[in-house]
mmCIF file of C-alpha atoms and ligand atoms in Angstrom:
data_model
loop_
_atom_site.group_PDB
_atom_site.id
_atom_site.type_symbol
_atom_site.label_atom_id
_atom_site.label_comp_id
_atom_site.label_asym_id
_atom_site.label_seq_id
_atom_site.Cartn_x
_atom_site.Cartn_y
_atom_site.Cartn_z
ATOM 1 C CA UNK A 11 4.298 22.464 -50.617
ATOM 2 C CA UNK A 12 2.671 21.918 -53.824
ATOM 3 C CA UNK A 13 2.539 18.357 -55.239
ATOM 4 C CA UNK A 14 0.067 18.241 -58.415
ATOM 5 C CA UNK A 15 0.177 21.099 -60.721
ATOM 6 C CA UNK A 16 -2.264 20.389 -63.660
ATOM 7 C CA UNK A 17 -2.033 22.481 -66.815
ATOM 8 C CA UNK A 18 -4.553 23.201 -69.421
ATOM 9 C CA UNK A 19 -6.060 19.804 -69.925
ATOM 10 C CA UNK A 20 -7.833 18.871 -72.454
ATOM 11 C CA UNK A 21 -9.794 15.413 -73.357
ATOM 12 C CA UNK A 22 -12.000 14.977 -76.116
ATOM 13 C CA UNK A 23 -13.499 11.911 -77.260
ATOM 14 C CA UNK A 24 -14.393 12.492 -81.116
ATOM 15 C CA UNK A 25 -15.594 15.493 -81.955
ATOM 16 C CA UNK A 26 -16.895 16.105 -78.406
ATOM 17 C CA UNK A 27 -15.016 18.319 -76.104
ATOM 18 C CA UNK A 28 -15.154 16.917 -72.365
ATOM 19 C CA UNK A 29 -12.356 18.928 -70.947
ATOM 20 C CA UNK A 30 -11.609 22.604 -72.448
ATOM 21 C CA UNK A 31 -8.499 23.372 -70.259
ATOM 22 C CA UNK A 32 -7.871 22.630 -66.868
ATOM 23 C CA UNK A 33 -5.766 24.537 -64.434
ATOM 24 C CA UNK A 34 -5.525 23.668 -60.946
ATOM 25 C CA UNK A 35 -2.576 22.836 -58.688
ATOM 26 C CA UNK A 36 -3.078 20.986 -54.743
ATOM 27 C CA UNK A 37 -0.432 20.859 -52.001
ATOM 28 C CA UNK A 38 0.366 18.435 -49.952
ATOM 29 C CA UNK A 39 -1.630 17.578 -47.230
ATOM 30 C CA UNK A 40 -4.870 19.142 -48.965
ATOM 31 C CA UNK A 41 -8.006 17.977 -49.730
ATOM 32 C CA UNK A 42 -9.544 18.622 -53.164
ATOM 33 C CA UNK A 43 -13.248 18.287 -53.925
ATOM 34 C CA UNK A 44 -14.703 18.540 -57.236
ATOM 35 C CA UNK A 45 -18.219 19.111 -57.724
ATOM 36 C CA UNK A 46 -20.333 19.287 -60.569
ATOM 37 C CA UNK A 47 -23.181 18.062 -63.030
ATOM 38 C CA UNK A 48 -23.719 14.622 -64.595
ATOM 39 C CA UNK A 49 -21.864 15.022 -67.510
ATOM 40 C CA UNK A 50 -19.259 17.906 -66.589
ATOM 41 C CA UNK A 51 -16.034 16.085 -66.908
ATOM 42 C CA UNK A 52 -15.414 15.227 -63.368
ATOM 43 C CA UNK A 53 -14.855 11.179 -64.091
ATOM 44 C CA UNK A 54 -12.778 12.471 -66.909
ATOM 45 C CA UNK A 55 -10.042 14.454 -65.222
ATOM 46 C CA UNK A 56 -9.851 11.885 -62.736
ATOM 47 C CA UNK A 57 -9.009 8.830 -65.431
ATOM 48 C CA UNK A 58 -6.568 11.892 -67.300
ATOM 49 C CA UNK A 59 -4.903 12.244 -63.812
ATOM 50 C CA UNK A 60 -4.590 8.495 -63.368
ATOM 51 C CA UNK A 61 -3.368 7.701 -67.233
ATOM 52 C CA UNK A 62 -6.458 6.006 -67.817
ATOM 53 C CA UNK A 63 -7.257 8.344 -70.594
ATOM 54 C CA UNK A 64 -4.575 10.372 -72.552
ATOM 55 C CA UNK A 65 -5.219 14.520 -72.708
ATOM 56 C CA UNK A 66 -4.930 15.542 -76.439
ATOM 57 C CA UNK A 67 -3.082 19.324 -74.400
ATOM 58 C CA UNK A 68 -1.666 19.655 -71.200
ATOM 59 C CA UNK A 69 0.425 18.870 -68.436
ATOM 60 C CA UNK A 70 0.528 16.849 -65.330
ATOM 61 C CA UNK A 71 3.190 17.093 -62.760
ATOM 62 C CA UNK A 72 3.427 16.091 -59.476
ATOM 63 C CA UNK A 73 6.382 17.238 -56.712
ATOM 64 C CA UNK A 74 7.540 19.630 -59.499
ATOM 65 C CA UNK A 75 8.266 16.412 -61.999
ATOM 66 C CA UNK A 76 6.220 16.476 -65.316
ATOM 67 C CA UNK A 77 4.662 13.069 -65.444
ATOM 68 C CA UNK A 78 2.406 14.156 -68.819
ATOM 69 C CA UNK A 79 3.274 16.552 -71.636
ATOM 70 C CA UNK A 80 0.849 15.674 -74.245
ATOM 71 C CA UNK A 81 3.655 17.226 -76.547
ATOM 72 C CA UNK A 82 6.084 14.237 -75.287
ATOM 73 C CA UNK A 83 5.594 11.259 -76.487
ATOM 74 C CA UNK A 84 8.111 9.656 -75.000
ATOM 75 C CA UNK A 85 6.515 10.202 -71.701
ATOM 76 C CA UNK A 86 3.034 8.181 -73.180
ATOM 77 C CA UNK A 87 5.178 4.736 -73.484
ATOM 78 C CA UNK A 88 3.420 2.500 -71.338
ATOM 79 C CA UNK A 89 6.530 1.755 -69.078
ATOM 80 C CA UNK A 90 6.379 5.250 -68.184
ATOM 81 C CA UNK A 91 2.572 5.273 -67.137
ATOM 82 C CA UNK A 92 2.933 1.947 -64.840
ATOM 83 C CA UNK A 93 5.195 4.016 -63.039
ATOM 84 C CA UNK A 94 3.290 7.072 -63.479
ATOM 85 C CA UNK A 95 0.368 5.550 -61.535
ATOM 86 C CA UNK A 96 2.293 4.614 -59.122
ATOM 87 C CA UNK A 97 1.780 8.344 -57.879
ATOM 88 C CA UNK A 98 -1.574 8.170 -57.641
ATOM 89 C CA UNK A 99 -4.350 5.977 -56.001
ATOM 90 C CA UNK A 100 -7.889 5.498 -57.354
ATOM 91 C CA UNK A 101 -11.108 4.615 -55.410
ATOM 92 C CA UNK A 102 -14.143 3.712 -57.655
ATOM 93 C CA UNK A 103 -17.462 4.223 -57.594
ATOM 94 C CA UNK A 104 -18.091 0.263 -57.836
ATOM 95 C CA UNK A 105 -15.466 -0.558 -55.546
ATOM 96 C CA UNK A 106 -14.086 -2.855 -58.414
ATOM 97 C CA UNK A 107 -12.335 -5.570 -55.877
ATOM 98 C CA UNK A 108 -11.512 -8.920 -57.399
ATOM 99 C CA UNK A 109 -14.124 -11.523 -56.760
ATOM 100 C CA UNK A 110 -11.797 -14.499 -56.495
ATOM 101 C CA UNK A 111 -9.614 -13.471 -53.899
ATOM 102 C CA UNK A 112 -9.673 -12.678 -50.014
ATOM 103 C CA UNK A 113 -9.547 -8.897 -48.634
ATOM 104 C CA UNK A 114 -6.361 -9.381 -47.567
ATOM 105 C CA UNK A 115 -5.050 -10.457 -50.985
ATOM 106 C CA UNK A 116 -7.036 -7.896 -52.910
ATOM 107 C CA UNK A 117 -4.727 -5.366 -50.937
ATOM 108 C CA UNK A 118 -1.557 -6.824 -51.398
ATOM 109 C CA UNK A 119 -1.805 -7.846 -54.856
ATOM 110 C CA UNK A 120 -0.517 -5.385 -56.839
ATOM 111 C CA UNK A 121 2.563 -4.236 -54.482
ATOM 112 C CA UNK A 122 3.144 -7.958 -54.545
ATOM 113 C CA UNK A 123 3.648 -8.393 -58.443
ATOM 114 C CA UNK A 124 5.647 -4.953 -58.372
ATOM 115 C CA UNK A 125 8.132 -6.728 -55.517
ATOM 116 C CA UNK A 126 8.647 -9.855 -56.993
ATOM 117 C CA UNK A 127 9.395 -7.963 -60.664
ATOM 118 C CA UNK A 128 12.055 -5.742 -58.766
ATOM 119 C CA UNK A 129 13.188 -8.440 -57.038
ATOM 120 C CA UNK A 130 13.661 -10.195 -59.902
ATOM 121 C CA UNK A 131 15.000 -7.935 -62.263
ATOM 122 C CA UNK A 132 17.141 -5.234 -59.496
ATOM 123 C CA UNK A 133 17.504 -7.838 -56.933
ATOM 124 C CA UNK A 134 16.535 -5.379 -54.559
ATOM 125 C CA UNK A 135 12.709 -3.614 -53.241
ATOM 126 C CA UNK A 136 12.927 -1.332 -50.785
ATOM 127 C CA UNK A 137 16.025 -2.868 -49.245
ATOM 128 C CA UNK A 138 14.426 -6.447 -49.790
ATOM 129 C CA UNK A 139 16.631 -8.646 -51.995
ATOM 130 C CA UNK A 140 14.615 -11.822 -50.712
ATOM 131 C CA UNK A 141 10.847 -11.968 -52.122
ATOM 132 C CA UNK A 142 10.169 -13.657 -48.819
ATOM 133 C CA UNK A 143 11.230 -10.663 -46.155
ATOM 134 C CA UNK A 144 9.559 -7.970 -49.269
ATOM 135 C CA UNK A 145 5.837 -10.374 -48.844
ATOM 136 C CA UNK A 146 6.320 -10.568 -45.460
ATOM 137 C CA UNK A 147 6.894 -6.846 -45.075
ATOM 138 C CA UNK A 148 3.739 -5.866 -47.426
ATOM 139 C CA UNK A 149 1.494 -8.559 -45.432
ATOM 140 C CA UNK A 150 2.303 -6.557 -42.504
ATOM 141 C CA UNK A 151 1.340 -3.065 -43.790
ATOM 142 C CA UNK A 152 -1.514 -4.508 -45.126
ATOM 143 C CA UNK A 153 -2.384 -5.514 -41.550
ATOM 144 C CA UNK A 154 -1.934 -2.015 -40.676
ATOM 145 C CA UNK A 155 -3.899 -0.741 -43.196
ATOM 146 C CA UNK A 156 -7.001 -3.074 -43.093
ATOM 147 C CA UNK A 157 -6.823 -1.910 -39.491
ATOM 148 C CA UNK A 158 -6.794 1.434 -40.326
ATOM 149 C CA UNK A 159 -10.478 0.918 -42.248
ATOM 150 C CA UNK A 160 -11.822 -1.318 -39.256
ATOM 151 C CA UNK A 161 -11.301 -4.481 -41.212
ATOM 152 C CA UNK A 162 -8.413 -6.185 -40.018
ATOM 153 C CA UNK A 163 -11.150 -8.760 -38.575
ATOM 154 C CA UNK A 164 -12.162 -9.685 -42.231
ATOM 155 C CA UNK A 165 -8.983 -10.213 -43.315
ATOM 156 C CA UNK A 166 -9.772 -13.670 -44.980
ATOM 157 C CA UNK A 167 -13.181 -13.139 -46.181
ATOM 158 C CA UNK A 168 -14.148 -12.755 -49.673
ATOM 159 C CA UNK A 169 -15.582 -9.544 -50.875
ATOM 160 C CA UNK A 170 -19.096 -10.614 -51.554
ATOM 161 C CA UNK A 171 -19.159 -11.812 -48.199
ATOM 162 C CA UNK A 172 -18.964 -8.059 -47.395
ATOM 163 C CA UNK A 173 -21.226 -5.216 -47.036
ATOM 164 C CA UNK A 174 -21.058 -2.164 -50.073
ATOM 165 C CA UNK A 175 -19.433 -0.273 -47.170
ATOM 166 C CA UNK A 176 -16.802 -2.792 -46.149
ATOM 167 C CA UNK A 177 -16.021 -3.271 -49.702
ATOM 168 C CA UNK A 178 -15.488 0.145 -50.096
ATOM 169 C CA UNK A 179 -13.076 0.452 -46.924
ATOM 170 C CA UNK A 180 -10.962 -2.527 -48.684
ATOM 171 C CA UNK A 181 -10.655 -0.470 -51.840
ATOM 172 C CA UNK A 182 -9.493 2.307 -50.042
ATOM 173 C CA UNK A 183 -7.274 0.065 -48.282
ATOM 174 C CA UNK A 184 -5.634 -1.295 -51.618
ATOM 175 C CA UNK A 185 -5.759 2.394 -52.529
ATOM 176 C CA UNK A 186 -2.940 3.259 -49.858
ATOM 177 C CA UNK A 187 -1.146 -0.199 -50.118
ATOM 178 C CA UNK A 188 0.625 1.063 -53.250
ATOM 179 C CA UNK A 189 1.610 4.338 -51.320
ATOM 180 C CA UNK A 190 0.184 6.959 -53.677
ATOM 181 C CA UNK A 191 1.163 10.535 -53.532
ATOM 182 C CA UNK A 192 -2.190 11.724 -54.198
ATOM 183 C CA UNK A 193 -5.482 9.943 -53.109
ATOM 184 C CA UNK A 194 -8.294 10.250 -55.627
ATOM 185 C CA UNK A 195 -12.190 9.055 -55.130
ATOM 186 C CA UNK A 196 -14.320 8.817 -57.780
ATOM 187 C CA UNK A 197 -17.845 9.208 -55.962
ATOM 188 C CA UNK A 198 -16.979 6.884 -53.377
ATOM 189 C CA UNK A 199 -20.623 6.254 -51.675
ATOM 190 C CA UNK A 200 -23.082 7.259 -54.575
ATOM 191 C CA UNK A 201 -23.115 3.134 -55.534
ATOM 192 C CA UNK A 202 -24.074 2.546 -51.185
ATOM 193 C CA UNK A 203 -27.014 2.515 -49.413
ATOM 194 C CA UNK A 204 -27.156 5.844 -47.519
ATOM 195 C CA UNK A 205 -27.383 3.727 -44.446
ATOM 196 C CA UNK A 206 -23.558 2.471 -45.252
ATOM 197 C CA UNK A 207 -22.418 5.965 -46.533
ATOM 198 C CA UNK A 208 -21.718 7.384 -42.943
ATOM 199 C CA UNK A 209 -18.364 4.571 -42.223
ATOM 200 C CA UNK A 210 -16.947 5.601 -45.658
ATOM 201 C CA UNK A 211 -16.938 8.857 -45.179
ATOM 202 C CA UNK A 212 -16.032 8.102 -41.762
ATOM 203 C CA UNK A 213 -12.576 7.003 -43.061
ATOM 204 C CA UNK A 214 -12.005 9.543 -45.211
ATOM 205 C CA UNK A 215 -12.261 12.108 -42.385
ATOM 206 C CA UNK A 216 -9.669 10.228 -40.875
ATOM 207 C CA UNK A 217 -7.310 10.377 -44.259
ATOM 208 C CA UNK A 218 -7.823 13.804 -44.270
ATOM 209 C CA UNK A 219 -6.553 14.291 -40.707
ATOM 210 C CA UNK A 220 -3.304 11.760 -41.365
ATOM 211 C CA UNK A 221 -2.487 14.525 -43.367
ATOM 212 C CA UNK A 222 -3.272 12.268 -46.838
ATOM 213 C CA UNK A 223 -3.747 14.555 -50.118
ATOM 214 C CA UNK A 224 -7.080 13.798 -51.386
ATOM 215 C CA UNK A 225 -9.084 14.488 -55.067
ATOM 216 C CA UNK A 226 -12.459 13.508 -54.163
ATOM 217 C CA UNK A 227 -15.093 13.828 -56.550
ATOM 218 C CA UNK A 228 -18.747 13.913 -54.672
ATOM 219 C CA UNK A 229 -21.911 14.804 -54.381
ATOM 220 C CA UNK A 230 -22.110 14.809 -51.097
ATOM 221 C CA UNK A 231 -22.354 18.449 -50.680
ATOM 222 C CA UNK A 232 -22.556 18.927 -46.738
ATOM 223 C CA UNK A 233 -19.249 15.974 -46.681
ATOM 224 C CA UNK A 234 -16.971 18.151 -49.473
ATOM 225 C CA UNK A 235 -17.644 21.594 -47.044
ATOM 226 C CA UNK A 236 -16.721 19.700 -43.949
ATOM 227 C CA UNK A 237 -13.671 17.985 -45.378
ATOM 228 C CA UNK A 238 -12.034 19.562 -48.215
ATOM 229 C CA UNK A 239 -9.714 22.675 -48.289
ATOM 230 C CA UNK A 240 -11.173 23.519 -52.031
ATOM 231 C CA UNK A 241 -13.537 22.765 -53.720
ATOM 232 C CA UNK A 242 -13.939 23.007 -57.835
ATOM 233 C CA UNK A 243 -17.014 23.266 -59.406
ATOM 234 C CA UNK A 244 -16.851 22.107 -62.885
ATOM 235 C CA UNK A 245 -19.332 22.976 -65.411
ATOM 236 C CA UNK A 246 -19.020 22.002 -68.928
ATOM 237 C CA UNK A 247 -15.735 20.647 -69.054
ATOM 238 C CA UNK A 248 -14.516 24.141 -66.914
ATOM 239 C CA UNK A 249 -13.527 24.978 -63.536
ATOM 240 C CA UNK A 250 -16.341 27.211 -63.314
ATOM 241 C CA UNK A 251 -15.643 27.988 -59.545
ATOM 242 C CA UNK A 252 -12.183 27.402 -57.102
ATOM 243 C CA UNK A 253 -11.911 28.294 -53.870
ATOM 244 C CA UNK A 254 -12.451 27.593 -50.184
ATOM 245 C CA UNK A 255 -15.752 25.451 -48.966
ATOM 246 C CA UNK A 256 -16.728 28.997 -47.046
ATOM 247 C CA UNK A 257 -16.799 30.618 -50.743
ATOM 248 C CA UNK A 258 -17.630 27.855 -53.113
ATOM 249 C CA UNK A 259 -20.489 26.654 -50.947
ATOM 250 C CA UNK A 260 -21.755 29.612 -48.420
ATOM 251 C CA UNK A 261 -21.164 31.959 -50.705
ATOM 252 C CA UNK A 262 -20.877 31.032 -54.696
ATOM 253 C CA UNK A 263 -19.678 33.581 -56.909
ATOM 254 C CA UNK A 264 -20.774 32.358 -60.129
ATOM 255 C CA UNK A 265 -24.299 31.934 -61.147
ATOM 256 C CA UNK A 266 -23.926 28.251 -62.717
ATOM 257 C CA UNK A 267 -22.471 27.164 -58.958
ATOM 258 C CA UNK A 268 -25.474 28.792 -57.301
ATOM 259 C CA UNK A 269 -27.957 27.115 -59.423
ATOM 260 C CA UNK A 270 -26.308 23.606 -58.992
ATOM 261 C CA UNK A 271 -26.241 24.184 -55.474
ATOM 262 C CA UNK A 272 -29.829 25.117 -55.198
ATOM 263 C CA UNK A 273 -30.938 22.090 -56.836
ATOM 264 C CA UNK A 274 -29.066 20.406 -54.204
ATOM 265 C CA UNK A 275 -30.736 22.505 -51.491
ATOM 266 C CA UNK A 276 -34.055 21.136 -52.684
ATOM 267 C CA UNK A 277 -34.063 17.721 -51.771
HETATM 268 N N1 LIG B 13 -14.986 6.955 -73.319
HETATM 269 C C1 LIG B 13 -15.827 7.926 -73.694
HETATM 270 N N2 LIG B 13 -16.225 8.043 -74.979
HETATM 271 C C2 LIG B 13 -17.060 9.015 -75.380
HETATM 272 N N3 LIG B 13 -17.554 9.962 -74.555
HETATM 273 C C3 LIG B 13 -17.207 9.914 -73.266
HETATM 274 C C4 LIG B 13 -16.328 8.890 -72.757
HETATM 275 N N4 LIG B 13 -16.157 9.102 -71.432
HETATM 276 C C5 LIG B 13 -16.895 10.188 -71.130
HETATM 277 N N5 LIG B 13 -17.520 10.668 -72.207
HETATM 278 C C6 LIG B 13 -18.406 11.856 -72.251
HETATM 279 O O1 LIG B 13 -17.776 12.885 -71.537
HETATM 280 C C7 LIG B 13 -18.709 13.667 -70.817
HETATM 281 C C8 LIG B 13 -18.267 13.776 -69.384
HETATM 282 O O2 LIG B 13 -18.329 12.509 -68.769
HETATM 283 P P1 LIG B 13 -17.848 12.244 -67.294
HETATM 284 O O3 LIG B 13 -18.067 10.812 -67.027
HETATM 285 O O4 LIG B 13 -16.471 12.773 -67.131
HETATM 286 O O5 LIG B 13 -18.852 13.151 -66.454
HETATM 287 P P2 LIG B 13 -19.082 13.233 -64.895
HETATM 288 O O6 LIG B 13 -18.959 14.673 -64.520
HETATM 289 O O7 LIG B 13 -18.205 12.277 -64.193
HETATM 290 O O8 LIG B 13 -20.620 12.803 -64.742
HETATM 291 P P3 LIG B 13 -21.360 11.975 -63.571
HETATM 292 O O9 LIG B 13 -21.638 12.971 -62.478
HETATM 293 O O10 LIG B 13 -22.622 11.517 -64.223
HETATM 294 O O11 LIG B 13 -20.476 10.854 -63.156
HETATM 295 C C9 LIG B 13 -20.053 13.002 -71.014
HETATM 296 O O12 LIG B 13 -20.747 13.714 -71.984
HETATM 297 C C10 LIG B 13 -19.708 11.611 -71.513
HETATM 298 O O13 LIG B 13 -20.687 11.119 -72.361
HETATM 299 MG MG1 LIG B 14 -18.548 10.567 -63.039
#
């Protein structure tokens, strides 16, 4: 079943053109992998699917529902993004975790302030109409979910008592806590020592076979054949390339994607 559909987006920032119209639509279940240059747009169309950054064209929707119409204005008010983002996780680079608080608050955080302002203004999340039983209920997933990235253990520490990799896991774990539809990683090991890269991608695997719809922009090459369904090759600001790992990868059909790739082969 598809879930994301995007339609000819297009960012520019000034008089530069970062995204010329993109077309791509992922079902549920799949995993996505974009590849691509420094500079191709891949960051890009990851902060335009996450509202970070507003398309000038295009559309966004996800389970059939259009989230963005850069014709509609009145879906750009910033109530409607909140709850736009709501369908989508994001995984940085920098793992971006707050300093000042433990693991185990950095994942419950946000789901937190979104229970207590339902609470508070419906009387009701998710069957919850105390804020007590709704924290009590989000402590425990986040229990489940720290487990899930082999951290349950560090519950209480604070992230720069952690490893790059462990902070990573606890982004991803924050990631989930807000239930995304969609999954998206924006080069989740390139700021890790390649020693700490392996558990990572380690738990990503393991997303991918829960079933979890993933974006995950990379350049880890041999990781995106192994793990995605598709993989998109972007080239300035295009989808150069789409298709499976076996064609994208073993077998490019476009001569931009088989010179990127050979500068990979290199190293
Ligand atoms: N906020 C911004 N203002 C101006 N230009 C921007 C902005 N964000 C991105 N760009 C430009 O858009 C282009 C694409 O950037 P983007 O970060 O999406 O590339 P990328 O494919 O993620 O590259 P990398 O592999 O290095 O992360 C670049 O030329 C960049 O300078
Ligand atoms: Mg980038």
């Amino acid at each position: 079943m598809e879930v994301l559909r995007v339609e000819n987006i297009q960012k520019s920032f000034g008089k530069t053109e970062v995204l010329k119209g993109i077309d791509f639509s992922l079902n549920e279940g799949e995993v996505l992998s974009v590849i691509g240059s420094s500079g191709s747009g891949k960051t890009t169309l990851l902060r335009c699917l996450n509202f970070l950054e507003t398309p000038q064209k295009g559309r966004i929707l996800v389970g059939g529902k259009v989230l963005f119409d850069a014709e509609d204005k009145a879906k750009q008010s910033d109530a409607a993004i909140r709850l736009n983002r709501l369908h989508f996780g994001l995984v940085f680079q920098q793992f971006n975790l707050f300093p000042q608080y433990t693991v185990k608050k950095n994942v419950t955080l946000a789901e937190s302030l979104f229970a207590k302002e339902k609470i508070k203004k419906e009387g009701n999340y998710k069957g919850y109409t105390h804020l007590r039983e709704a924290y009590a209920a989000i402590d425990e997933k986040a229990d489940k979910l720290l487990e899930e990235v082999g951290l349950l253990a560090k519950s209480e520490s604070y992230p720069c008592e952690l490893s790059g990799g462990q902070q990573q896991r606890v982004a991803i774990a924050r990631a989930l806590a807000m239930e995304p539809q969609i999954l998206c990683f924006d080069e989740p090991t390139s700021a890790l020592d390649p020693e700490l890269t392996g558990e990572v991608l380690r738990v990503i695997r393991e997303l991918k076979e829960k079933g979890r719809t993933m974006i995950i922009v990379t350049h880890e090459i041999e990781f995106a054949r192994d793990v995605s369904d598709t993989i998109m090759f972007m080239d300035g600001g295009v989808v150069a390339e789409m298709g499976a790992p076996s064609q994208v990868i073993e077998n490019p059909q476009n001569e931009r994607t088989r010179a990127f790739l050979s500068r990979f082969n290199e190293r």
